[in-house]
Amino acid sequence: MDRIRIVGGKPLNGTIPISGAKNATLPLMIAGLLTDDTLVLENVPRLADVTQLQHILSNHGVDIMVKGKRPGDEDLSGQTLHISAARIVDTTAPYELVSKMRASFWVLGPLLARMGEAKVSLPGGCAIGTRPVDLLIMALERLGAAIEIDAGYVIARAKGGLKGGEIVFPKVTVGGTHTALMAAALARGETLIENAAREPEVTDLADCLIKMGAKISGAGTSRIVVEGVSRLNGARHAVLPDRIETGTYAMAVAMTGGDVLLEGARPELLQSALDTLTQAGCQISATNTGIRVARNGAGIAPIEVTTQPFPGFPTDLQAQLMALMTRAKGTSRITETIFENRFMHVQELARLGARITLDGQNAIIEGVQKLKGAPVMATDLRASVSLVIAALAAEGETMVNRVYHLDRGFERLEDKLGRCGAIVERISG
Ligand code: EPZ
């Protein structure tokens, strides 16, 4: 199993290109199931989760052609996928595949909408919490689906097709909103989605569905209206930049000091995280080509942050911010409200010398003068990358084990950091 070795203490200086967003790519690929035409996705990141979803979709009969690099393309430029679900040969998503990646459960809505039936394994819990799917099932029931759960599978049927309806989410759910949008796009009549997730990845999915011929208004607000159509067509869509990758590298620069341009990043996708970094003592500026992050000389100021659905501070940056706060001049408090068990990084950060105490959903972080390298590992990708951030500022060598978590969500992390002066290498095997 690969490991990443980091020797801390170097500031980051230079340019880091930001990849297409993993969490937009996954639902966009799944949206390919809604049409028998070809959906072309550009700016797709090279990530293990994308490859895994390719396997899952091919099990349903979807052909995916990955366009190779063109002359002159940079190593780090995104890939283009041609997704063609001309004939769906299987409406079952088996446990062996769904259990490897939760987001693959989202095939349920499009398969049901297009084929009138679907059988998808329940994804089960994961490292960050129990993560139920009751709200996704509720959304499909509101559109007329008959759903039963049998032997670990969700079996959904809509014999005469789905019908528009009113879906009121009691809690903001990204996956629930993706599911509702994709199913409603092919339902008969109008669907109203209330308390919809406003995450940029939801808006990106809606933009792509609109290009495919869907009639959607209000995406990006908490009230979305979908007027169902009988058929969707192919389209070409470029995946939006990854706001979590952007925020992660911004925090790495805040941690080490230095000056980095995050190329292709868009500030409006992560304003609350950028505001937090400004409070912590960074200089952040939007440029024509991305976001520039610098911290020169000044120390890191402590902060208080609570994770919230978009536009609030994202749970997917909580671990990274905590790593940064381990070196703040004073005591910080981070409250996690989205997932109940998303503090696995705390014990590992402690191995590097961090002082963190947990009290329910609150973490109290007492900044320390220095961190010291150690072998570490984590069981979730955001937790793993928080260890990388801490390691970049730790004295001596840190070995980050179980790198496959990083490969699920960060494209060529060691290249991107290495180009900016970090001492970081992948050790194979
Ligand atoms: C998406 O997960 C992301 N995953 C997560 O990113 C992200 O942390 C999360 O949204 C919140 O922003 C992808 O996009 C692939 P939710 P999702 O439904 O859609 C509860 C990463 O690191 N809930 O918005 O599964 C749930 O338990 C990953 O890239 C129900 O109670 O998250 C949680 O408390 C991790 N019932 C809250 O809602 C349901 O049926 C929000 O979850 C569904 C969710």
XYZ file of C-alpha atoms and ligand atoms in Angstrom:
473
model
C 0.000 0.000 0.000
C 1.377 3.429 -0.946
C 2.460 5.887 1.728
C 3.300 9.574 1.594
C 6.434 10.856 3.304
C 6.550 14.516 4.237
C 9.340 16.504 5.814
C 7.798 19.631 7.300
C 8.979 23.184 7.648
C 9.048 24.525 4.087
C 6.794 27.428 3.042
C 4.653 26.927 -0.069
C 5.267 29.267 -3.000
C 4.050 29.022 -6.588
C 0.919 27.900 -8.432
C -1.416 24.993 -7.774
C -3.929 24.130 -10.511
C -7.349 23.249 -9.090
C -9.036 20.156 -10.539
C -12.689 19.579 -11.387
C -14.842 18.874 -8.336
C -15.132 15.234 -7.264
C -18.513 15.833 -5.653
C -19.916 17.384 -8.823
C -18.366 14.796 -11.146
C -20.027 11.844 -9.386
C -23.669 13.001 -9.745
C -22.934 14.331 -13.255
C -21.668 10.906 -14.349
C -24.760 9.309 -12.807
C -26.963 11.774 -14.728
C -25.678 10.042 -17.873
C -28.136 7.243 -17.007
C -31.042 9.587 -17.763
C -30.532 9.676 -21.529
C -29.826 7.285 -24.388
C -27.672 10.018 -25.991
C -24.049 10.740 -25.126
C -23.203 13.027 -22.235
C -19.745 14.555 -22.566
C -18.130 15.710 -19.322
C -15.013 17.850 -19.432
C -12.605 18.810 -16.647
C -13.124 15.464 -14.911
C -10.506 14.850 -12.206
C -8.339 11.708 -12.265
C -9.462 10.166 -9.011
C -10.035 6.674 -7.664
C -13.712 7.507 -6.974
C -14.243 8.445 -10.627
C -12.712 5.148 -11.789
C -14.832 3.251 -9.279
C -18.015 4.925 -10.538
C -17.014 4.025 -14.103
C -17.053 0.337 -13.015
C -20.418 0.739 -11.341
C -22.012 2.440 -14.345
C -20.584 -0.106 -16.779
C -22.345 -2.786 -14.742
C -25.628 -1.114 -15.801
C -24.506 -1.236 -19.447
C -23.131 2.300 -19.708
C -20.239 2.795 -22.149
C -17.653 5.286 -20.973
C -14.925 6.483 -23.271
C -12.088 8.409 -21.645
C -10.445 10.785 -24.033
C -6.665 10.710 -23.793
C -4.397 13.681 -23.452
C -4.094 15.983 -26.434
C -0.721 17.347 -27.513
C 0.010 20.418 -25.444
C -2.316 19.371 -22.617
C -0.695 19.784 -19.215
C -0.282 16.689 -17.092
C -2.636 18.173 -14.583
C -5.436 19.158 -16.976
C -8.750 17.331 -16.532
C -9.949 14.443 -18.658
C -13.023 14.202 -20.879
C -15.551 11.397 -20.429
C -18.047 10.368 -23.098
C -20.855 8.617 -21.233
C -23.372 6.671 -23.246
C -26.263 4.830 -21.616
C -27.933 3.907 -24.921
C -29.119 0.607 -23.441
C -29.399 -0.085 -19.743
C -28.875 -3.825 -19.333
C -29.188 -4.163 -15.563
C -31.168 -2.088 -13.057
C -29.510 -3.669 -10.014
C -26.583 -2.061 -8.204
C -25.094 -4.832 -6.056
C -23.722 -4.601 -2.537
C -20.148 -5.387 -3.638
C -20.104 -2.205 -5.732
C -22.267 0.212 -3.699
C -20.461 -0.607 -0.450
C -17.202 0.657 -1.980
C -18.558 4.143 -2.622
C -21.631 5.673 -1.011
C -22.403 8.109 -3.830
C -23.107 5.159 -6.136
C -26.407 4.758 -4.241
C -27.521 7.833 -6.231
C -28.044 5.647 -9.333
C -31.392 4.770 -7.720
C -33.236 7.930 -8.861
C -32.169 7.977 -12.539
C -32.575 4.201 -13.011
C -36.071 4.388 -11.568
C -36.999 7.469 -13.600
C -35.798 6.005 -16.869
C -36.562 2.290 -16.449
C -39.500 2.301 -14.005
C -37.600 0.064 -11.578
C -34.314 -0.172 -9.714
C -32.774 -2.362 -7.058
C -29.873 -0.756 -5.237
C -27.979 -2.019 -2.213
C -28.197 0.093 0.940
C -24.766 1.719 1.329
C -24.384 1.105 5.066
C -22.465 3.305 7.505
C -19.064 4.788 6.877
C -16.155 6.268 8.756
C -17.834 9.651 9.279
C -21.142 8.405 10.688
C -24.277 6.346 10.121
C -25.365 8.366 7.044
C -28.934 7.164 6.432
C -30.726 7.338 3.056
C -34.284 7.766 4.400
C -34.654 11.222 2.847
C -33.626 9.990 -0.616
C -36.274 7.270 -0.342
C -38.860 9.771 0.904
C -38.154 12.015 -2.109
C -38.767 9.176 -4.569
C -41.944 8.122 -2.736
C -43.228 11.693 -3.080
C -42.798 11.224 -6.842
C -45.008 8.125 -6.776
C -42.435 5.340 -6.366
C -43.382 2.197 -4.439
C -40.365 1.303 -2.325
C -39.590 -1.736 -0.232
C -36.436 -2.702 1.589
C -35.532 -6.350 1.397
C -32.340 -8.179 2.340
C -30.256 -5.019 2.369
C -31.598 -3.732 -0.944
C -33.885 -0.828 -1.789
C -36.336 -2.011 -4.424
C -38.122 0.856 -6.147
C -40.885 0.630 -8.725
C -42.890 3.166 -10.689
C -44.788 1.155 -13.254
C -46.436 3.975 -15.153
C -43.434 6.301 -14.598
C -42.798 8.870 -11.880
C -45.229 11.753 -11.244
C -44.340 15.267 -10.107
C -44.921 16.014 -6.421
C -43.955 18.176 -3.485
C -40.768 17.202 -1.648
C -40.063 19.008 1.604
C -36.722 17.996 3.092
C -36.746 18.230 6.920
C -32.942 18.558 6.772
C -30.643 19.861 4.031
C -29.270 16.897 2.078
C -26.999 17.127 -0.934
C -27.587 13.529 -2.076
C -31.329 13.905 -1.462
C -31.445 17.027 -3.623
C -29.399 15.353 -6.407
C -31.790 12.377 -6.303
C -34.905 14.564 -6.347
C -33.573 16.660 -9.257
C -32.622 13.692 -11.448
C -35.859 11.798 -10.784
C -38.111 14.847 -11.195
C -36.449 15.762 -14.510
C -38.153 12.733 -16.129
C -41.358 12.697 -14.011
C -44.753 13.678 -15.424
C -45.735 17.170 -14.286
C -44.274 19.646 -11.817
C -42.108 18.915 -8.778
C -41.416 21.364 -5.997
C -38.301 20.754 -3.870
C -38.360 22.703 -0.594
C -35.322 23.137 1.709
C -33.142 21.995 -1.188
C -29.365 21.911 -0.743
C -27.739 25.058 -2.199
C -24.273 23.526 -2.614
C -22.497 24.556 -5.866
C -22.403 20.871 -6.896
C -26.234 20.841 -6.904
C -26.251 23.925 -9.145
C -23.683 22.297 -11.438
C -25.853 19.189 -11.764
C -28.924 21.353 -12.474
C -26.982 23.338 -15.117
C -26.007 20.110 -16.855
C -29.552 18.707 -16.662
C -30.850 21.950 -18.200
C -28.383 21.492 -21.098
C -29.814 17.979 -21.443
C -33.288 19.481 -21.885
C -34.582 19.447 -18.294
C -36.794 22.324 -17.126
C -35.427 23.425 -13.772
C -35.604 26.778 -12.015
C -34.308 27.920 -8.633
C -31.207 25.694 -8.365
C -28.807 27.366 -5.929
C -31.758 28.509 -3.767
C -33.640 26.402 -1.241
C -36.736 26.186 -3.477
C -36.325 24.362 -6.781
C -39.095 23.807 -9.327
C -38.783 21.057 -11.942
C -41.204 20.662 -14.841
C -40.766 17.062 -15.978
C -40.028 16.203 -19.622
C -40.541 12.852 -21.368
C -36.969 12.560 -22.660
C -33.556 14.088 -22.045
C -30.867 14.512 -24.701
C -27.072 14.422 -24.669
C -25.003 17.481 -23.786
C -21.483 18.743 -23.161
C -20.633 20.088 -19.730
C -17.429 21.137 -17.936
C -17.263 20.215 -14.252
C -16.885 23.192 -11.907
C -13.629 23.650 -9.916
C -13.284 21.721 -6.660
C -14.025 24.096 -3.766
C -12.840 21.559 -1.186
C -9.518 21.024 -2.944
C -9.217 24.836 -3.170
C -9.906 25.285 0.534
C -7.534 22.457 1.434
C -4.561 24.031 -0.368
C -5.518 27.466 0.968
C -5.248 26.004 4.474
C -1.954 24.335 3.628
C -0.536 27.756 2.649
C -2.014 29.295 5.796
C -0.248 26.559 7.765
C 3.217 26.775 6.205
C 3.289 30.453 5.239
C 4.211 31.507 1.711
C 2.288 32.740 -1.313
C 0.362 30.514 -3.729
C -1.990 31.095 -6.657
C -4.811 28.525 -6.693
C -5.323 28.490 -10.420
C -8.867 28.120 -11.742
C -10.394 28.453 -8.243
C -13.545 30.556 -7.820
C -13.950 32.549 -4.566
C -17.760 32.502 -4.592
C -17.665 28.711 -4.186
C -16.030 28.934 -0.743
C -16.483 32.457 0.554
C -17.114 31.398 4.153
C -13.882 29.373 4.268
C -11.940 32.273 2.727
C -13.437 34.659 5.317
C -12.336 32.261 8.056
C -8.796 32.207 6.678
C -8.741 36.014 6.531
C -9.759 36.065 10.208
C -6.958 33.623 10.905
C -4.444 36.093 9.453
C -4.123 35.215 5.728
C -4.188 37.605 2.806
C -6.682 36.370 0.233
C -7.264 38.026 -3.117
C -9.240 37.103 -6.214
C -7.227 37.410 -9.440
C -8.178 36.940 -13.105
C -6.927 33.384 -13.002
C -7.824 32.179 -9.514
C -7.374 32.923 -5.830
C -4.118 34.051 -4.276
C -3.450 33.019 -0.687
C -0.530 34.323 1.331
C 0.635 34.365 4.904
C 3.877 36.125 5.530
C 5.344 36.685 8.960
C 2.152 37.008 10.988
C 1.137 34.046 13.105
C -2.134 32.142 12.914
C -5.009 33.685 14.890
C -7.460 31.336 16.656
C -11.060 31.158 15.387
C -14.503 29.791 16.234
C -16.307 27.988 13.429
C -19.451 25.877 13.066
C -19.954 23.674 10.015
C -23.176 24.382 8.095
C -24.751 23.550 4.753
C -23.700 25.907 1.917
C -23.120 28.874 2.044
C -21.855 28.145 5.565
C -18.473 26.658 6.455
C -18.313 23.178 4.809
C -17.950 19.999 6.846
C -15.548 18.780 4.148
C -13.022 21.446 5.286
C -13.481 20.933 9.025
C -10.567 18.512 9.490
C -8.210 20.719 7.465
C -9.145 23.811 9.496
C -8.555 21.864 12.688
C -5.062 20.956 11.506
C -4.392 24.656 10.894
C -5.683 25.648 14.326
C -3.273 23.269 16.059
C -0.627 25.967 15.433
C -2.780 29.015 16.245
C -1.754 31.517 18.926
C -4.547 30.693 21.342
C -7.608 28.473 21.690
C -10.007 27.702 18.837
C -13.361 25.962 18.832
C -14.804 23.989 15.929
C -18.375 22.661 16.058
C -19.389 19.907 13.625
C -23.133 19.907 12.941
C -23.420 17.853 9.733
C -21.955 14.446 10.635
C -21.949 13.023 14.140
C -18.652 11.194 13.959
C -16.364 13.342 11.912
C -13.503 13.759 14.390
C -11.326 10.722 13.607
C -8.448 13.024 12.731
C -8.256 14.255 16.334
C -6.378 11.228 17.683
C -3.968 11.248 14.745
C -3.301 14.996 15.011
C -2.539 14.333 18.674
C 0.210 11.949 17.560
C 1.878 14.950 15.923
C 1.663 16.922 19.174
C -1.687 18.696 18.764
C -3.740 19.515 21.879
C -7.405 18.923 21.153
C -10.253 17.993 23.470
C -13.632 16.775 22.311
C -16.911 17.633 23.947
C -19.802 16.151 21.972
C -19.901 17.976 18.658
C -17.312 20.541 19.775
C -13.560 20.357 19.434
C -11.441 22.723 21.515
C -8.021 23.217 19.996
C -5.244 24.748 22.032
C -2.569 26.011 19.676
C 0.945 24.654 20.251
C 4.335 26.152 19.317
C 5.404 23.178 17.308
C 4.240 19.856 15.897
C 6.571 16.904 15.513
C 6.515 14.340 12.672
C 5.206 10.797 13.337
C 3.619 7.903 11.440
C -0.137 8.569 11.036
C -3.154 7.274 9.139
C -6.828 8.053 8.760
C -9.960 6.363 7.553
C -11.538 9.164 5.516
C -10.140 11.369 2.783
C -10.647 14.769 4.409
C -9.173 13.462 7.677
C -6.182 12.105 5.749
C -5.488 15.412 4.064
C -5.693 17.210 7.410
C -2.744 15.043 8.478
C -0.861 16.162 5.363
C -1.474 19.809 6.303
C -0.219 19.226 9.836
C 2.797 17.308 8.506
C 3.779 20.227 6.252
C 4.389 22.301 9.367
C 5.694 19.564 11.653
C 9.348 19.228 12.558
C 10.960 16.198 10.896
C 9.372 13.344 9.011
C 5.723 12.278 8.894
C 4.635 9.113 7.127
C 0.969 9.215 6.073
C -0.300 5.655 5.658
C -3.406 4.408 3.821
C -2.876 6.864 0.987
C -5.715 5.329 -1.007
C -8.073 7.601 0.930
C -6.225 10.621 -0.465
C -6.312 9.190 -3.984
C -10.118 9.017 -3.758
C -10.385 12.791 -3.608
C -7.105 14.587 -4.326
C -5.543 14.432 -7.759
C -1.738 14.167 -7.606
C -1.484 15.772 -4.229
C 2.247 15.144 -3.928
C 2.966 16.745 -7.350
C 0.893 19.804 -6.594
C 2.544 20.391 -3.207
C 5.999 19.386 -4.431
C 5.881 22.015 -7.201
C 5.419 24.660 -4.512
C 8.448 23.641 -2.496
C 7.096 21.044 -0.064
C 9.272 18.013 0.643
C 6.796 15.289 -0.162
C 7.126 11.931 -1.879
C 4.987 8.882 -2.540
C 6.506 5.608 -1.486
C 4.995 2.733 -3.447
C 4.215 -0.698 -2.119
C -22.329 14.936 0.267
O -22.669 13.740 0.964
C -20.849 14.846 -0.032
N -20.570 13.675 -0.829
C -20.048 14.790 1.272
O -18.676 14.816 0.946
C -20.383 16.030 2.102
O -19.715 15.945 3.338
C -21.892 16.115 2.330
O -22.591 16.095 1.050
C -22.325 17.378 3.083
O -21.895 18.505 2.372
C -20.646 13.737 -2.164
O -21.033 14.738 -2.748
C -20.238 12.535 -2.928
P -25.929 14.846 2.877
P -24.196 13.344 1.175
O -27.022 13.997 2.384
O -25.000 13.866 0.046
C -28.207 13.413 6.831
C -16.444 14.030 0.958
O -15.553 13.993 1.837
N -29.070 12.581 5.970
O -25.937 16.296 2.499
O -24.236 11.915 1.490
C -26.758 12.926 6.864
O -26.581 11.860 7.733
C -17.867 13.663 1.284
O -16.223 14.348 -0.223
C -30.143 11.929 6.515
O -30.410 12.018 7.733
O -24.529 14.198 2.495
C -26.033 14.183 7.289
O -26.148 14.346 8.654
C -18.034 13.119 2.672
N -30.932 11.151 5.696
C -26.843 15.301 6.585
O -28.124 14.716 6.292
C -30.677 11.036 4.367
O -31.427 10.316 3.676
C -26.232 15.839 5.294
O -25.880 14.734 4.461
C -29.575 11.705 3.805
C -28.788 12.485 4.640
